[in-house]
PDB file of C-alpha atoms in Angstrom:
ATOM      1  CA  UNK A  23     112.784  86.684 113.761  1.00 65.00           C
ATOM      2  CA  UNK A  24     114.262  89.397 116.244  1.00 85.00           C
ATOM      3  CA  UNK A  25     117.344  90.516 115.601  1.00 96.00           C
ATOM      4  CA  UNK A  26     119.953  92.723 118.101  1.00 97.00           C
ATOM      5  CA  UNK A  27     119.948  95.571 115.931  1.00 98.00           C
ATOM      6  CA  UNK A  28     118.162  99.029 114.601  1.00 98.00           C
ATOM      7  CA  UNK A  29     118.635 101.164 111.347  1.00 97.00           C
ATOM      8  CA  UNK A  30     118.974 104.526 112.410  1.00 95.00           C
ATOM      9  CA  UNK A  31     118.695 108.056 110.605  1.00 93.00           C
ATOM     10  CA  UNK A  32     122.186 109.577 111.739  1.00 88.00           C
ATOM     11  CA  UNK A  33     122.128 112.894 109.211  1.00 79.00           C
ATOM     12  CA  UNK A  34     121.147 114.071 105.301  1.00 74.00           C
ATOM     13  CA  UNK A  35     123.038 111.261 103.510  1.00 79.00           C
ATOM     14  CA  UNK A  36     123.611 108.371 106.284  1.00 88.00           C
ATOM     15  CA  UNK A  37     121.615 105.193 107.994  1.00 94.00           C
ATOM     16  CA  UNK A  38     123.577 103.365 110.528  1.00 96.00           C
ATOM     17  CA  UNK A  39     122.792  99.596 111.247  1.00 98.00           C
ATOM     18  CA  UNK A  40     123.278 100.327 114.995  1.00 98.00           C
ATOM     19  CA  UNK A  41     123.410  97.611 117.855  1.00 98.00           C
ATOM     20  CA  UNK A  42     119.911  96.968 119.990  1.00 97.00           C
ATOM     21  CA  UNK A  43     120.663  94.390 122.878  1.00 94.00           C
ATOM     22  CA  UNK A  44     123.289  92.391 121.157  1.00 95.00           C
ATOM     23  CA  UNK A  45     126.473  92.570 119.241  1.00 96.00           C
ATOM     24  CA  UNK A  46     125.690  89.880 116.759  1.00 97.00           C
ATOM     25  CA  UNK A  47     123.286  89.562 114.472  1.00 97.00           C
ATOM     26  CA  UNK A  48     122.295  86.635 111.958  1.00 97.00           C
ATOM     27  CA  UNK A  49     122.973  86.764 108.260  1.00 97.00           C
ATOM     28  CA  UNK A  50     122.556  83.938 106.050  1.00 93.00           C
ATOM     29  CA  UNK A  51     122.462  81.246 108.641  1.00 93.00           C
ATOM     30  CA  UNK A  52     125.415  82.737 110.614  1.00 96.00           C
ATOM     31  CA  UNK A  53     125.957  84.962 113.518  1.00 97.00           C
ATOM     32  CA  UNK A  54     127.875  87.939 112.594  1.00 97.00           C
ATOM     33  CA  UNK A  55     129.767  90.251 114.673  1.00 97.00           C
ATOM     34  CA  UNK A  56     128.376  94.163 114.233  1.00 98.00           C
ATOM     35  CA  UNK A  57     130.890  96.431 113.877  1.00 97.00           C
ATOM     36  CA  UNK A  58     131.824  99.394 115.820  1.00 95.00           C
ATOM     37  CA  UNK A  59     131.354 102.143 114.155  1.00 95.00           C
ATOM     38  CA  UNK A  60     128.498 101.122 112.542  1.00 97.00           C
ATOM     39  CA  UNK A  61     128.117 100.487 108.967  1.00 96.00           C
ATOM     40  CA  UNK A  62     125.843 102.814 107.108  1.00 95.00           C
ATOM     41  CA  UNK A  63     124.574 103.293 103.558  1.00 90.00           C
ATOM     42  CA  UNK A  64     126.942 104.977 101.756  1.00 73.00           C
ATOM     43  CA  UNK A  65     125.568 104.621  98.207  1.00 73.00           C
ATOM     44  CA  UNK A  66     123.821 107.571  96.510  1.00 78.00           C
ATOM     45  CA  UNK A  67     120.295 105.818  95.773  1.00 82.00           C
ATOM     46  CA  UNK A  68     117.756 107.003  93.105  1.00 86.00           C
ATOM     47  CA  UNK A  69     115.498 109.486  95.194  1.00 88.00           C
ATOM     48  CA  UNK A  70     111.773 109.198  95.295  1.00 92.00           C
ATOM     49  CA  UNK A  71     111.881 105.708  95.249  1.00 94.00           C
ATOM     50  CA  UNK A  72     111.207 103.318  98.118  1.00 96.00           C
ATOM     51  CA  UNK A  73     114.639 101.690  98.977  1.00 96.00           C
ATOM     52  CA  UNK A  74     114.978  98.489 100.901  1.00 97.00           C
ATOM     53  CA  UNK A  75     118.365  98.283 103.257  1.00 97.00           C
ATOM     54  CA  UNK A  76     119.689  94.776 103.483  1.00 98.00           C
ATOM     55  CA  UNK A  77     122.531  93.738 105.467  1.00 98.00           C
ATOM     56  CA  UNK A  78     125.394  91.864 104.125  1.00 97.00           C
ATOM     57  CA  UNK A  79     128.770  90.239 105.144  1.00 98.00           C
ATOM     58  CA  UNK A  80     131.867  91.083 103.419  1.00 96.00           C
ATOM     59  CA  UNK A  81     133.800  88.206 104.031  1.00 95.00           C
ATOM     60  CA  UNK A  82     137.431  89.821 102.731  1.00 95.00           C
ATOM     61  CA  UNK A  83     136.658  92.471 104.963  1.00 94.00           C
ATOM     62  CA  UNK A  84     135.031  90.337 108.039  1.00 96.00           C
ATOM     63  CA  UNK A  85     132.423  93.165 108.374  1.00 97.00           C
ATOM     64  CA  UNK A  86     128.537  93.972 108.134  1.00 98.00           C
ATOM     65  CA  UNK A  87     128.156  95.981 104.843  1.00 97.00           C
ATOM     66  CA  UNK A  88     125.389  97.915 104.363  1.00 97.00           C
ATOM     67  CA  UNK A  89     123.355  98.439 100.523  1.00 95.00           C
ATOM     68  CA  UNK A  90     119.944 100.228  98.923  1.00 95.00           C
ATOM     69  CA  UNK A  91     118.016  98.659  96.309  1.00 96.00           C
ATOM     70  CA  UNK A  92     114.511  98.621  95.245  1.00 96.00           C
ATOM     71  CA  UNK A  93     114.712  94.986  94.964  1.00 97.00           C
ATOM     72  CA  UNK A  94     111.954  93.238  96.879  1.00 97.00           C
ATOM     73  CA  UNK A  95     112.004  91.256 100.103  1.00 97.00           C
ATOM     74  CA  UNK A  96     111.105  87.669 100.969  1.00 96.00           C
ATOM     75  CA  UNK A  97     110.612  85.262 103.916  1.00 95.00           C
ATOM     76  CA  UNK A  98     113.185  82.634 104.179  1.00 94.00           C
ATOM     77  CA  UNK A  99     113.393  80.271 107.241  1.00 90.00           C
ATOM     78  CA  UNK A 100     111.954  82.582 109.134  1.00 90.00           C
ATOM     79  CA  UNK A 101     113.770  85.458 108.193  1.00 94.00           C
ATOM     80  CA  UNK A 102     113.201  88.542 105.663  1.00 96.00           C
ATOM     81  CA  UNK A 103     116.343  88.553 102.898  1.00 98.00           C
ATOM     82  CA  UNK A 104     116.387  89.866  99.536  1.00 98.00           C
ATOM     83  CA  UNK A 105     113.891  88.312  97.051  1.00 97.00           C
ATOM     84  CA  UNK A 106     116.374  85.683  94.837  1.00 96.00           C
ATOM     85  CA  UNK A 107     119.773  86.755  97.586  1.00 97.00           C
ATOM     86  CA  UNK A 108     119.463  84.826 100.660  1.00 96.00           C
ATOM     87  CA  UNK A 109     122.544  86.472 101.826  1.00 97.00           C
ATOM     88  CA  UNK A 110     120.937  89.778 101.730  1.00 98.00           C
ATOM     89  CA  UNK A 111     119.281  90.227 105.391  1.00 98.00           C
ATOM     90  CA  UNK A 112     116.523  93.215 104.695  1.00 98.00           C
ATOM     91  CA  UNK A 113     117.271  95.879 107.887  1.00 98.00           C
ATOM     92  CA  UNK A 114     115.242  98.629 106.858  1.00 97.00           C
ATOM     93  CA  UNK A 115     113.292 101.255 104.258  1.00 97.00           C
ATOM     94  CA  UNK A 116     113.765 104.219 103.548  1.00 95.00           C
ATOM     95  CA  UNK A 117     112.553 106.941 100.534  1.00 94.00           C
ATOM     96  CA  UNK A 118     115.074 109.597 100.102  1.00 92.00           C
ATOM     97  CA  UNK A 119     114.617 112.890  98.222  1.00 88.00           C
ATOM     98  CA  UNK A 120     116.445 115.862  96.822  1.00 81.00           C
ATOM     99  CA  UNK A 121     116.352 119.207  97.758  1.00 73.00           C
ATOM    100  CA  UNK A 122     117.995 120.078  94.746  1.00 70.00           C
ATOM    101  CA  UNK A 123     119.581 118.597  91.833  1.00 67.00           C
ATOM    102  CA  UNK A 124     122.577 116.284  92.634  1.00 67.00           C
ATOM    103  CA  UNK A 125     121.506 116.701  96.645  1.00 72.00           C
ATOM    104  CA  UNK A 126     119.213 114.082  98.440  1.00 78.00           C
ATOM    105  CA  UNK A 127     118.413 113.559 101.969  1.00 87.00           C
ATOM    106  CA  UNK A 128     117.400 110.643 103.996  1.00 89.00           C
ATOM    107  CA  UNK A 129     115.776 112.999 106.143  1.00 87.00           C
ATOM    108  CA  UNK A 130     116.215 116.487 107.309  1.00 80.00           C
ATOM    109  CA  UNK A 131     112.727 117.293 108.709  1.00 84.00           C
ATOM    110  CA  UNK A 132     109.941 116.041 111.078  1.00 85.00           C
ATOM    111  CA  UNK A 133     107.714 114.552 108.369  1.00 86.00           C
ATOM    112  CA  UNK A 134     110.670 113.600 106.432  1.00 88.00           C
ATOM    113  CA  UNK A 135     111.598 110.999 109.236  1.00 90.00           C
ATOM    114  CA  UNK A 136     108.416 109.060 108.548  1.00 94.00           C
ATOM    115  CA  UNK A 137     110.481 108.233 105.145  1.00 95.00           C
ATOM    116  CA  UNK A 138     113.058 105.807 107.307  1.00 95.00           C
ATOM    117  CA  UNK A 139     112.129 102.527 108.763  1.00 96.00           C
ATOM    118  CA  UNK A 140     113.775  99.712 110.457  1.00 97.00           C
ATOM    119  CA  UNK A 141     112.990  96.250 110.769  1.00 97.00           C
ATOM    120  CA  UNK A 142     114.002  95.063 113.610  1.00 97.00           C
ATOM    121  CA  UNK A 143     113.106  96.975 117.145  1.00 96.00           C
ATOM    122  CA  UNK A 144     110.972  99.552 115.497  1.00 93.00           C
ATOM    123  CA  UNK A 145     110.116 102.733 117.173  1.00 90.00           C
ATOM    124  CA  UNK A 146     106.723 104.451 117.460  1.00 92.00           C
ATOM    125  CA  UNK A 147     106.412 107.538 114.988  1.00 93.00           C
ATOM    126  CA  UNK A 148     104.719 110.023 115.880  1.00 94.00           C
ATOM    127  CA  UNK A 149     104.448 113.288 113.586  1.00 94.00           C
ATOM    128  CA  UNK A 150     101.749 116.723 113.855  1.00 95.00           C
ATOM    129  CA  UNK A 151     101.488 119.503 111.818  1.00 95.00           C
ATOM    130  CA  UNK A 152      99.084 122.690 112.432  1.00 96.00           C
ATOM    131  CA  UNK A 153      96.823 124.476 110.068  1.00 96.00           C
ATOM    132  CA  UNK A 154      98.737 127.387 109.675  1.00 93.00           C
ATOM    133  CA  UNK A 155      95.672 129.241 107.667  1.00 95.00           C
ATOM    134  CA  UNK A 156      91.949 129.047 107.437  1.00 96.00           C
ATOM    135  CA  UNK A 157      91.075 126.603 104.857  1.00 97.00           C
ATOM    136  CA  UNK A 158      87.997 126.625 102.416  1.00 96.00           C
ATOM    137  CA  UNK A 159      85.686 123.331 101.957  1.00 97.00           C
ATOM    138  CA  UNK A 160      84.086 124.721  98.709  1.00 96.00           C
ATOM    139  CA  UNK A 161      80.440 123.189  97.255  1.00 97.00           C
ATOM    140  CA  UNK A 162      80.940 120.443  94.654  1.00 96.00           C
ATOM    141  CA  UNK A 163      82.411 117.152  94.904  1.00 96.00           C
ATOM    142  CA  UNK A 164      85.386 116.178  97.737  1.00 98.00           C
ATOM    143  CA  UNK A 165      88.265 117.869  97.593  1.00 97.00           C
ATOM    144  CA  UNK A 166      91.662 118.172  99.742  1.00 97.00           C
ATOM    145  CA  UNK A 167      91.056 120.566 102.681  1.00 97.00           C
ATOM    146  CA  UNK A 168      94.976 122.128 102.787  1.00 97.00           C
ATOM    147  CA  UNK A 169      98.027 120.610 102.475  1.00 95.00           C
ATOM    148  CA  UNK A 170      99.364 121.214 106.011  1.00 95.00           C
ATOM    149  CA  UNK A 171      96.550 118.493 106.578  1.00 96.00           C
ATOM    150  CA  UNK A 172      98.434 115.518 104.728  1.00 96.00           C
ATOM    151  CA  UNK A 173     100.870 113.077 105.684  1.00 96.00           C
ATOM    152  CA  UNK A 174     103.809 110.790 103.487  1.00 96.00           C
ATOM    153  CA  UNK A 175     104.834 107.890 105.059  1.00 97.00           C
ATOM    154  CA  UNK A 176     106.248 104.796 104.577  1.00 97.00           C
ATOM    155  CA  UNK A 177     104.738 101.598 106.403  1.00 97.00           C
ATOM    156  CA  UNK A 178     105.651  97.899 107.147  1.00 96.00           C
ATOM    157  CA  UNK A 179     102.731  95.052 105.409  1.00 93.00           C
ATOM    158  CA  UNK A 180     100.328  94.770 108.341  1.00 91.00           C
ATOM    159  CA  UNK A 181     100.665  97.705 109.847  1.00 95.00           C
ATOM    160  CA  UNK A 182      98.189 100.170 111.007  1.00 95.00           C
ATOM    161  CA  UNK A 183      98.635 104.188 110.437  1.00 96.00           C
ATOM    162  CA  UNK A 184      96.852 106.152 112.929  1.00 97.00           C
ATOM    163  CA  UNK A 185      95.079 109.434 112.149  1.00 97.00           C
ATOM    164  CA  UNK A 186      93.334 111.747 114.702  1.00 97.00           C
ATOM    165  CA  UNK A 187      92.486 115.515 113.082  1.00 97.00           C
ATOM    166  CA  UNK A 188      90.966 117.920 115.794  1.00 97.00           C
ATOM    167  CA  UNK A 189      89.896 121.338 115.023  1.00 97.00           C
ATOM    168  CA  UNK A 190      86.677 123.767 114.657  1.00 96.00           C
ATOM    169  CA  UNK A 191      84.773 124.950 111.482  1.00 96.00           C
ATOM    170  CA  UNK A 192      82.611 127.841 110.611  1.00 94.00           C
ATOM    171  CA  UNK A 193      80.137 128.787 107.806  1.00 93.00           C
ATOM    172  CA  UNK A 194      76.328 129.926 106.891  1.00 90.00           C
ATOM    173  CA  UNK A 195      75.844 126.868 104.792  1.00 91.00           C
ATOM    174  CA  UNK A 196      72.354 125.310 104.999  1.00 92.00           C
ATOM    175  CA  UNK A 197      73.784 121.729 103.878  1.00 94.00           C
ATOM    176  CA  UNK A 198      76.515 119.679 106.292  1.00 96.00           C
ATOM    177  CA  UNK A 199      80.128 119.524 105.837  1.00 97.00           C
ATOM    178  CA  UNK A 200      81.565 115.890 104.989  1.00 97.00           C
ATOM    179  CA  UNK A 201      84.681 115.313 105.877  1.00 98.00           C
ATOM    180  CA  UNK A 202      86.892 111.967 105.316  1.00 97.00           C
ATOM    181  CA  UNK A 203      90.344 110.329 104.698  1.00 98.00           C
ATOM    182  CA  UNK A 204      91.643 110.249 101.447  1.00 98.00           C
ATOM    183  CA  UNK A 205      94.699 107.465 100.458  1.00 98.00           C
ATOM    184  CA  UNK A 206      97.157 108.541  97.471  1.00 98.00           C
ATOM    185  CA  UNK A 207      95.132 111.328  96.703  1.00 96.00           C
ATOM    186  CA  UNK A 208      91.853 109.261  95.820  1.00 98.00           C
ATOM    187  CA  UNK A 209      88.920 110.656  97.602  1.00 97.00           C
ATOM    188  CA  UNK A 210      87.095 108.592 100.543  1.00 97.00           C
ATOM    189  CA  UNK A 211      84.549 106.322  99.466  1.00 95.00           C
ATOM    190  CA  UNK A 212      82.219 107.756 102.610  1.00 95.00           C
ATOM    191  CA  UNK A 213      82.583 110.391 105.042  1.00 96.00           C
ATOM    192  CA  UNK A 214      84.546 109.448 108.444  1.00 96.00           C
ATOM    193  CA  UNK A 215      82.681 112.758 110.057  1.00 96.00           C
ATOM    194  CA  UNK A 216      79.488 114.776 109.212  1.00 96.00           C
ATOM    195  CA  UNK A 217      79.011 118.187 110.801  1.00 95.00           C
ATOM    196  CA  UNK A 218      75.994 120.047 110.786  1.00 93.00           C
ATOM    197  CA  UNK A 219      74.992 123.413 110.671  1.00 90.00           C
ATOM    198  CA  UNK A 220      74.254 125.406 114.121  1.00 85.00           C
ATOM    199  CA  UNK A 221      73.681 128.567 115.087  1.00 74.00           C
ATOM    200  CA  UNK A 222      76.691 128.939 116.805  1.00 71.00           C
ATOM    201  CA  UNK A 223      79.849 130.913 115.291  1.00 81.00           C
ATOM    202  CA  UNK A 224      81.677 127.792 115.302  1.00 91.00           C
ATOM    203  CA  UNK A 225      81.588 124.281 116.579  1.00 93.00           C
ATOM    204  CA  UNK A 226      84.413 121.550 117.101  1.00 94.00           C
ATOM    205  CA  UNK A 227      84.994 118.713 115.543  1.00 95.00           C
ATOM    206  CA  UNK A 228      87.409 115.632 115.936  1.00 96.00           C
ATOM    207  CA  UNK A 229      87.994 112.997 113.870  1.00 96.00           C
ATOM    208  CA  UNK A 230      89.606 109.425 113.823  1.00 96.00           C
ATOM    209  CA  UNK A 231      91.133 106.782 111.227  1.00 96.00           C
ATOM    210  CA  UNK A 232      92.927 103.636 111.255  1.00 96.00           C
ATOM    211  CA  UNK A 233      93.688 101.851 108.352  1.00 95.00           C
ATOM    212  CA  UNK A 234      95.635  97.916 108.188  1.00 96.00           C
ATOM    213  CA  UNK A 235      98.265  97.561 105.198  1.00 97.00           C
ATOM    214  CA  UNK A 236      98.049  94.368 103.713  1.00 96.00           C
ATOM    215  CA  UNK A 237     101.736  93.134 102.773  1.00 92.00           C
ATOM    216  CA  UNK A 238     101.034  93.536  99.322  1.00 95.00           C
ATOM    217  CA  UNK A 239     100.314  97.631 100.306  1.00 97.00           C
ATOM    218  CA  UNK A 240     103.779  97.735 101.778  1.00 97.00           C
ATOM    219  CA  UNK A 241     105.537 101.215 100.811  1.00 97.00           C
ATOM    220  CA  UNK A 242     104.966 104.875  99.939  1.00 97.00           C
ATOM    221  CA  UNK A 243     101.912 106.262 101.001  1.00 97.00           C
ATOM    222  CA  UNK A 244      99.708 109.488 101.757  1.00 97.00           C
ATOM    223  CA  UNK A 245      96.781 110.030 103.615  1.00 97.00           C
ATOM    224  CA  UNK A 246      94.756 113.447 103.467  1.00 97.00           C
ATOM    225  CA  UNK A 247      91.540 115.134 104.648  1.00 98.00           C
ATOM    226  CA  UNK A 248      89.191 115.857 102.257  1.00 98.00           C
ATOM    227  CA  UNK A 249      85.944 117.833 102.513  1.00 98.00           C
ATOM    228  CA  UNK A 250      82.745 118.010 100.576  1.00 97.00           C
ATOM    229  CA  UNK A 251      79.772 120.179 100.839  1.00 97.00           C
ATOM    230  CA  UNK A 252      76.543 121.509  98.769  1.00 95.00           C
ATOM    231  CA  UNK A 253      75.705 124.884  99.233  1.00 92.00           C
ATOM    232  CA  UNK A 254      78.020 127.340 100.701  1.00 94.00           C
ATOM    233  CA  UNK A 255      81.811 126.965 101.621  1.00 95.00           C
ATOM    234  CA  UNK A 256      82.653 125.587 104.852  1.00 96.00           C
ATOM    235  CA  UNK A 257      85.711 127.323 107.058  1.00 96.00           C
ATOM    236  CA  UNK A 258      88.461 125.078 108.345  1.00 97.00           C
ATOM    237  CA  UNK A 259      90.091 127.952 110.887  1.00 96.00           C
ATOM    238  CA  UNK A 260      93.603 128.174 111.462  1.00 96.00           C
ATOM    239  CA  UNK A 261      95.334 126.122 114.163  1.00 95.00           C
ATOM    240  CA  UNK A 262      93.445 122.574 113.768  1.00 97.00           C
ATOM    241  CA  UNK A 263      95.669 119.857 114.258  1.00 98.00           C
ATOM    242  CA  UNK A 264      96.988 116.615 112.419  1.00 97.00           C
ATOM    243  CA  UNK A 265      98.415 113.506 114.678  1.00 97.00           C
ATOM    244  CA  UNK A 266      99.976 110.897 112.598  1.00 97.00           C
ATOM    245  CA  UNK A 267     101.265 107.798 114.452  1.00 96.00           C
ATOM    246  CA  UNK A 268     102.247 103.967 113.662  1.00 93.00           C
ATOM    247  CA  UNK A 269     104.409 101.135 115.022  1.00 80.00           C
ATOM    248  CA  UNK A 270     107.269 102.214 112.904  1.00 70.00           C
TER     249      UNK A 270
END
């Protein structure tokens, strides 16, 4: 079910249940009005967890209240509430972290913002980030190319990420370079891309993945690029470029 609203990121400690196309919005059964200004989270969650934002009304003070908890969500006549609180209208999720001790953020960065997601009228995210080095593919088994070339995100059940990595490589290796998509630091079962050696001083590659969470997935994840080779190391050079995107 749609509802005429959007959590919002609106600075380091604060998520605003702002108004998308209507000033009322549906919790347990009933309309209720949104208030101006918005209500926001104002509870100091545990960070590093993945926090679900549900929507309440305070009926002594006849406004939307807003609350964190890493309790669950179900679907209830249609509607997504709080697993055993049908009064409890989920809005959003978010993962916050701390910079340092006693100090967390919702979000203070680009990649951090993948970390906040509403429910209702979701935007698009779209994040990049540049090799800002050459990177080494070494010989032996697959291993993480860099960590400029991995992602954290946080994604709805059935949902696809999106993944495009562009870039050139270099080396004198007689055996190809095997690169895939790793998820939560497990290596890819098979290679997404397999580049072979020329003569050339160099040679471009790009690369594509999708990947569907199931509802049961729903959360915290990362997705990385991982490289394996047999002989000699391959070169990822400097300036290749990571494109993360989903629904939001």
């Amino acid at each position: 079910m749609t509802q005429p609203c959007r959590l919002e990121y609106r600075g380091f400690h604060q998520l605003e249940l702002v108004r998308h196309g209507g000033a009322e919005i549906r919790i347990g059964g009933r309309l209720r009005a949104l208030q101006e200004p918005p209500p926001n989270v104002a509870s100091r969650p545990p960070v590093d967890t993945v926090q679900y934002v549900y929507a309440r009304w305070d009926e002594r003070r006849e406004r939307v209240k807003l609350s964190a908890s890493t309790t669950g969500h179900e679907t209830l006549e249609g509607e997504e509430v709080m697993r055993g609180d049908p009064a409890a209208l989920l809005v959003g999720m978010g993962r916050p972290y701390e910079s340092r001790p006693r100090h967390y953020h919702w979000a203070d960065r680009p990649e951090h913002r993948t970390l906040i997601l509403s429910r209702h009228n979701r935007k698009r995210i779209e994040w990049q980030r540049r090799l800002r080095a050459d990177a080494a593919v070494s010989p032996g088994e697959w291993s993480e190319v860099s960590p400029d070339f991995a992602v954290s995100f946080l994604v709805w059940g059935e949902e696809e990420a999106h993944l495009e990595i562009e870039g050139r490589v270099r080396s004198d290796a007689a055996s190809p370079l095997l690169l895939g998509v790793g998820l939560d630091g497990a290596p890819p079962e098979s290679a997404d891309d397999e580049i072979t050696p020329q003569e050339a001083s160099s040679q471009a590659f790009s690369l594509k993945f999708e990947r569907r969470f199931s509802r049961d997935e729903e959360g915290f994840h990362t997705l990385s690029l991982f490289g394996k080779t047999e002989d000699a190391p391959w070169a990822l050079l400097g300036g290749a470029a990571l494109r993360y995107s989903t629904l939001g």
